[in-house]
Amino acid sequence: EPNWIGFAFENHWLSVYNNNWCSRVTLQMHEVGHNLGLDHSGVVGNDYGDMTGLMGLSYRDDDKPVMCFNPAKSYQLGWYKSQSIEWNPLSDKQFSGTLVGVDDYDPSRANSNQIIVVKIPNGATDYYIGYNRSKGVHRGTVAGRNQVVIVEQGEGFSKSTRRAMLDKGGTYAIPNYRHSGKKLVVRFTDLQNNQDEAKVDIYFSTCVPPTCCEGATCVSSSVSDSSTFEAP
C-alpha cells in the first residue's frame, strides 16, 4: 500500500495520483478541488472526516460514490450563486425559507425562495447551511443524507469543519452570536415535496417562531423536537 494516494497544488493545473488511484473518481475530484482553491472538509479531530462531500475522504471505487461538495465549498466555488444568499441575523433578523439540494439547482430560479446555501457571517469564520439531499448528482453522499448540514469555514483556501447534521425538528445553537449576547438558532423545521425541500428557520432564542416573528421572511410554521446541537 502506498503511503500517499494523491496530491495537488492550490489554484494550479497540476494534480498527481499514485498508481491505480488515478482511476478513482472521488480522488480525482478531491485533487481537482485543490486545483480550484478548495482545502479539506473535516470534523473536529479529523481533517478529512466530513463525508458529506468530496473534500473529505476519497474512496477506492472507480465510479462512485456520486456526490458533490459540502455547503461551504459550494458557496466558495460560486457554482450556485443565483441560489445562494448571505444572511446577517443582526440586521436581517429572522430567516424562514426553503433549502433544496444541489441536484435541484436551476439558474432560472434566481431570487426565488429555493436556496442551495445560506451563509451566516461570523467574523474570522462563517457558517454555511445547506440541505444535503441525496439525489441525482449528489445521490451517493456518504453522510448526512437528507439532513440539513451546517459547516464552519474561513475565507479563501481554508479547511471546513462540519458542526451539525440535523434531522427534521433538530436545532443547532450558536451562543453569544458575534458577541451580541444573543443565542442564534438554526432549526430544520419541516421536510416537504417528496423530501426535496427543507424548511429552515434561523432566529434568536429571544424570538422563537412561529409564536414570535421578526424580519421580512418570517412565517408561521409547526415543528416537533428532535436532535439539538450547540456550537463549541
Coordinates of C-alpha atoms in Angstrom, one line a residue:
E1 CA 0.0 0.0 0.0
P2 CA 1.4 3.4 -0.9
N3 CA 1.8 5.9 1.9
W4 CA 0.3 8.6 -0.3
I5 CA -2.5 8.4 -2.9
G6 CA -2.5 11.8 -4.5
F7 CA -1.7 15.5 -4.1
A8 CA -2.4 18.7 -5.9
F9 CA -1.4 22.4 -5.8
E10 CA -3.8 25.1 -4.8
N11 CA -5.1 27.3 -7.7
H12 CA -2.8 25.4 -10.2
W13 CA -3.1 23.0 -13.1
L14 CA -1.2 20.1 -11.5
S15 CA -2.6 17.1 -9.7
V16 CA -0.7 13.8 -9.2
Y17 CA -2.1 10.3 -8.5
N18 CA -0.3 7.2 -7.2
N19 CA -0.7 4.2 -9.4
N20 CA -4.3 2.9 -9.7
W21 CA -5.7 5.8 -7.6
C22 CA -5.6 7.8 -10.9
S23 CA -8.8 6.0 -11.8
R24 CA -10.7 6.7 -8.5
V25 CA -13.2 9.4 -9.4
T26 CA -13.6 10.7 -5.8
L27 CA -9.8 11.2 -5.5
Q28 CA -9.7 12.9 -9.0
M29 CA -12.4 15.3 -7.9
H30 CA -10.8 15.8 -4.5
E31 CA -7.4 16.8 -6.0
V32 CA -9.0 18.9 -8.7
G33 CA -10.9 20.6 -5.9
H34 CA -7.5 21.7 -4.5
N35 CA -6.6 23.0 -8.0
L36 CA -9.8 25.1 -7.8
G37 CA -8.8 26.5 -4.5
L38 CA -10.5 24.2 -2.0
D39 CA -9.0 22.9 1.2
H40 CA -10.2 19.8 3.1
S41 CA -13.6 19.1 4.7
G42 CA -13.4 17.7 8.1
V43 CA -14.9 17.3 11.6
V44 CA -13.3 18.1 15.0
G45 CA -10.2 15.8 15.2
N46 CA -10.2 14.6 11.6
D47 CA -9.4 17.0 8.7
Y48 CA -10.9 14.5 6.2
G49 CA -13.9 13.4 8.3
D50 CA -16.7 15.3 6.6
M51 CA -18.1 12.6 4.3
T52 CA -21.0 14.8 3.0
G53 CA -18.8 15.9 0.2
L54 CA -15.7 15.4 -2.0
M55 CA -13.1 17.3 0.1
G56 CA -13.3 14.7 2.9
L57 CA -12.2 11.1 2.4
S58 CA -11.7 9.5 -1.0
Y59 CA -12.8 6.0 -2.0
R60 CA -11.4 3.0 -3.8
D61 CA -14.3 2.6 -6.3
D62 CA -13.7 3.7 -9.9
D63 CA -17.0 5.5 -10.4
K64 CA -18.7 6.0 -7.0
P65 CA -19.9 7.4 -4.7
V66 CA -21.5 10.0 -6.8
M67 CA -21.5 13.3 -4.9
C68 CA -20.6 16.9 -4.9
F69 CA -19.1 19.3 -2.3
N70 CA -20.4 20.5 1.1
P71 CA -22.2 23.8 1.6
A72 CA -19.0 25.8 2.4
K73 CA -17.1 24.6 -0.7
S74 CA -20.2 25.0 -2.9
Y75 CA -20.5 28.6 -1.8
Q76 CA -16.8 29.2 -2.3
L77 CA -16.9 27.8 -5.8
G78 CA -19.8 30.2 -6.8
W79 CA -21.4 27.5 -8.9
Y80 CA -24.9 28.1 -7.4
K81 CA -24.6 31.9 -7.0
S82 CA -28.1 32.6 -8.2
Q83 CA -29.5 30.4 -5.4
S84 CA -27.0 31.3 -2.6
I85 CA -27.5 34.0 -0.1
E86 CA -25.7 35.7 2.7
W87 CA -27.9 36.4 5.7
N88 CA -26.9 38.6 8.7
P89 CA -29.2 37.9 11.6
L90 CA -28.2 41.1 13.4
S91 CA -29.6 43.2 10.5
D92 CA -31.8 40.9 8.6
K93 CA -33.5 39.4 11.6
Q94 CA -35.2 36.0 11.3
F95 CA -34.8 33.8 8.2
S96 CA -37.5 31.4 7.2
G97 CA -37.0 29.7 3.9
T98 CA -36.7 26.7 1.7
L99 CA -33.4 24.8 1.1
V100 CA -33.0 22.4 -1.8
G101 CA -30.2 20.1 -2.8
V102 CA -27.5 20.8 -5.4
D103 CA -29.3 18.5 -7.9
D104 CA -32.2 20.9 -7.9
Y105 CA -30.1 23.9 -8.9
D106 CA -31.8 25.9 -11.7
P107 CA -30.3 29.3 -12.7
S108 CA -33.8 30.4 -13.7
R109 CA -34.7 30.4 -10.0
A110 CA -32.6 33.4 -9.2
N111 CA -34.1 35.4 -6.4
S112 CA -36.6 32.6 -5.7
N113 CA -37.2 31.1 -2.3
Q114 CA -35.4 27.8 -3.2
I115 CA -31.9 28.2 -1.9
I116 CA -28.8 25.9 -2.1
V117 CA -26.6 27.6 0.5
V118 CA -27.2 30.2 3.3
K119 CA -24.0 31.9 4.5
I120 CA -24.2 33.3 8.0
P121 CA -21.3 35.8 8.6
N122 CA -19.5 35.2 11.9
G123 CA -16.2 37.1 11.8
A124 CA -13.0 35.1 11.1
T125 CA -15.0 32.0 10.2
D126 CA -18.5 31.9 8.8
Y127 CA -21.3 29.3 8.9
Y128 CA -22.7 27.7 5.8
I129 CA -26.1 25.9 5.8
G130 CA -27.3 23.5 3.1
Y131 CA -29.7 20.7 2.6
N132 CA -27.8 17.5 1.8
R133 CA -30.4 16.0 -0.5
S134 CA -29.3 12.5 -1.6
K135 CA -30.4 12.7 -5.2
G136 CA -29.1 12.9 -8.8
V137 CA -25.5 14.2 -9.0
H138 CA -25.3 14.0 -5.2
R139 CA -27.1 10.7 -4.7
G140 CA -24.0 9.0 -3.2
T141 CA -23.3 11.4 -0.4
V142 CA -21.9 9.1 2.3
A143 CA -23.0 11.1 5.4
G144 CA -25.9 13.3 6.4
R145 CA -28.3 12.1 3.7
N146 CA -31.4 14.2 3.5
Q147 CA -30.3 16.2 6.5
V148 CA -29.6 19.9 7.0
V149 CA -25.8 20.3 7.2
I150 CA -24.0 23.2 9.0
V151 CA -20.4 23.8 8.2
E152 CA -17.9 26.4 9.5
Q153 CA -15.1 27.8 7.3
G154 CA -12.9 30.9 6.9
E155 CA -12.3 32.8 3.7
G156 CA -10.1 31.6 0.8
F157 CA -8.1 28.4 1.0
S158 CA -9.4 27.2 4.3
K159 CA -10.4 23.9 5.9
S160 CA -14.1 23.5 6.7
T161 CA -15.4 21.9 9.9
R162 CA -18.8 20.2 9.9
R163 CA -20.7 21.3 13.0
A164 CA -24.0 19.6 12.7
M165 CA -26.2 17.3 10.6
L166 CA -29.9 17.9 11.6
D167 CA -32.9 15.7 11.2
K168 CA -36.3 17.3 10.9
G169 CA -37.0 19.2 14.1
G170 CA -33.3 19.4 15.0
T171 CA -31.6 22.6 16.0
Y172 CA -28.1 24.0 16.2
A173 CA -27.3 26.9 18.5
I174 CA -24.5 29.5 18.4
P175 CA -24.2 31.1 21.9
N176 CA -23.4 34.8 22.1
Y177 CA -23.5 35.2 18.3
R178 CA -20.9 37.8 17.3
H179 CA -20.7 39.0 20.9
S180 CA -24.3 40.2 20.8
G181 CA -25.3 38.4 24.0
K182 CA -27.9 36.5 21.9
K183 CA -28.1 32.8 21.1
L184 CA -28.6 32.2 17.4
V185 CA -30.6 29.0 16.5
V186 CA -30.8 27.1 13.2
R187 CA -33.8 24.8 13.0
F188 CA -34.7 22.2 10.4
T189 CA -38.4 22.9 10.7
D190 CA -40.1 20.7 8.1
L191 CA -39.5 18.4 5.1
Q192 CA -41.8 18.7 2.1
N193 CA -42.3 18.0 -1.6
N194 CA -41.2 14.3 -1.5
Q195 CA -38.2 15.2 0.6
D196 CA -36.9 17.7 -2.0
E197 CA -37.5 20.8 0.2
A198 CA -36.2 21.5 3.7
K199 CA -37.9 24.3 5.6
V200 CA -35.4 26.1 7.7
D201 CA -35.7 28.8 10.4
I202 CA -32.8 30.9 11.7
Y203 CA -33.6 33.1 14.7
F204 CA -32.5 34.4 18.0
S205 CA -33.7 32.4 21.1
T206 CA -35.5 35.5 22.4
C207 CA -37.9 35.3 19.4
V208 CA -38.9 31.7 18.6
P209 CA -41.1 31.2 15.5
P210 CA -44.0 30.6 15.0
T211 CA -45.1 32.4 18.2
C212 CA -42.7 35.3 17.6
C213 CA -41.8 36.8 14.2
E214 CA -39.2 39.4 13.2
G215 CA -38.0 40.2 9.7
A216 CA -39.2 40.1 6.1
T217 CA -39.2 36.3 5.7
C218 CA -40.7 35.1 8.9
V219 CA -43.7 32.8 8.6
S220 CA -45.9 30.7 10.8
S221 CA -44.9 27.0 10.9
S222 CA -45.1 24.0 13.2
V223 CA -42.2 21.9 14.4
S224 CA -41.6 18.9 16.6
D225 CA -38.5 18.5 18.8
S226 CA -35.6 16.3 17.6
S227 CA -31.8 16.5 17.8
T228 CA -30.1 19.6 19.3
F229 CA -26.5 20.7 18.8
E230 CA -24.6 23.7 20.2
A231 CA -21.6 25.5 18.9
P232 CA -18.4 25.0 20.9

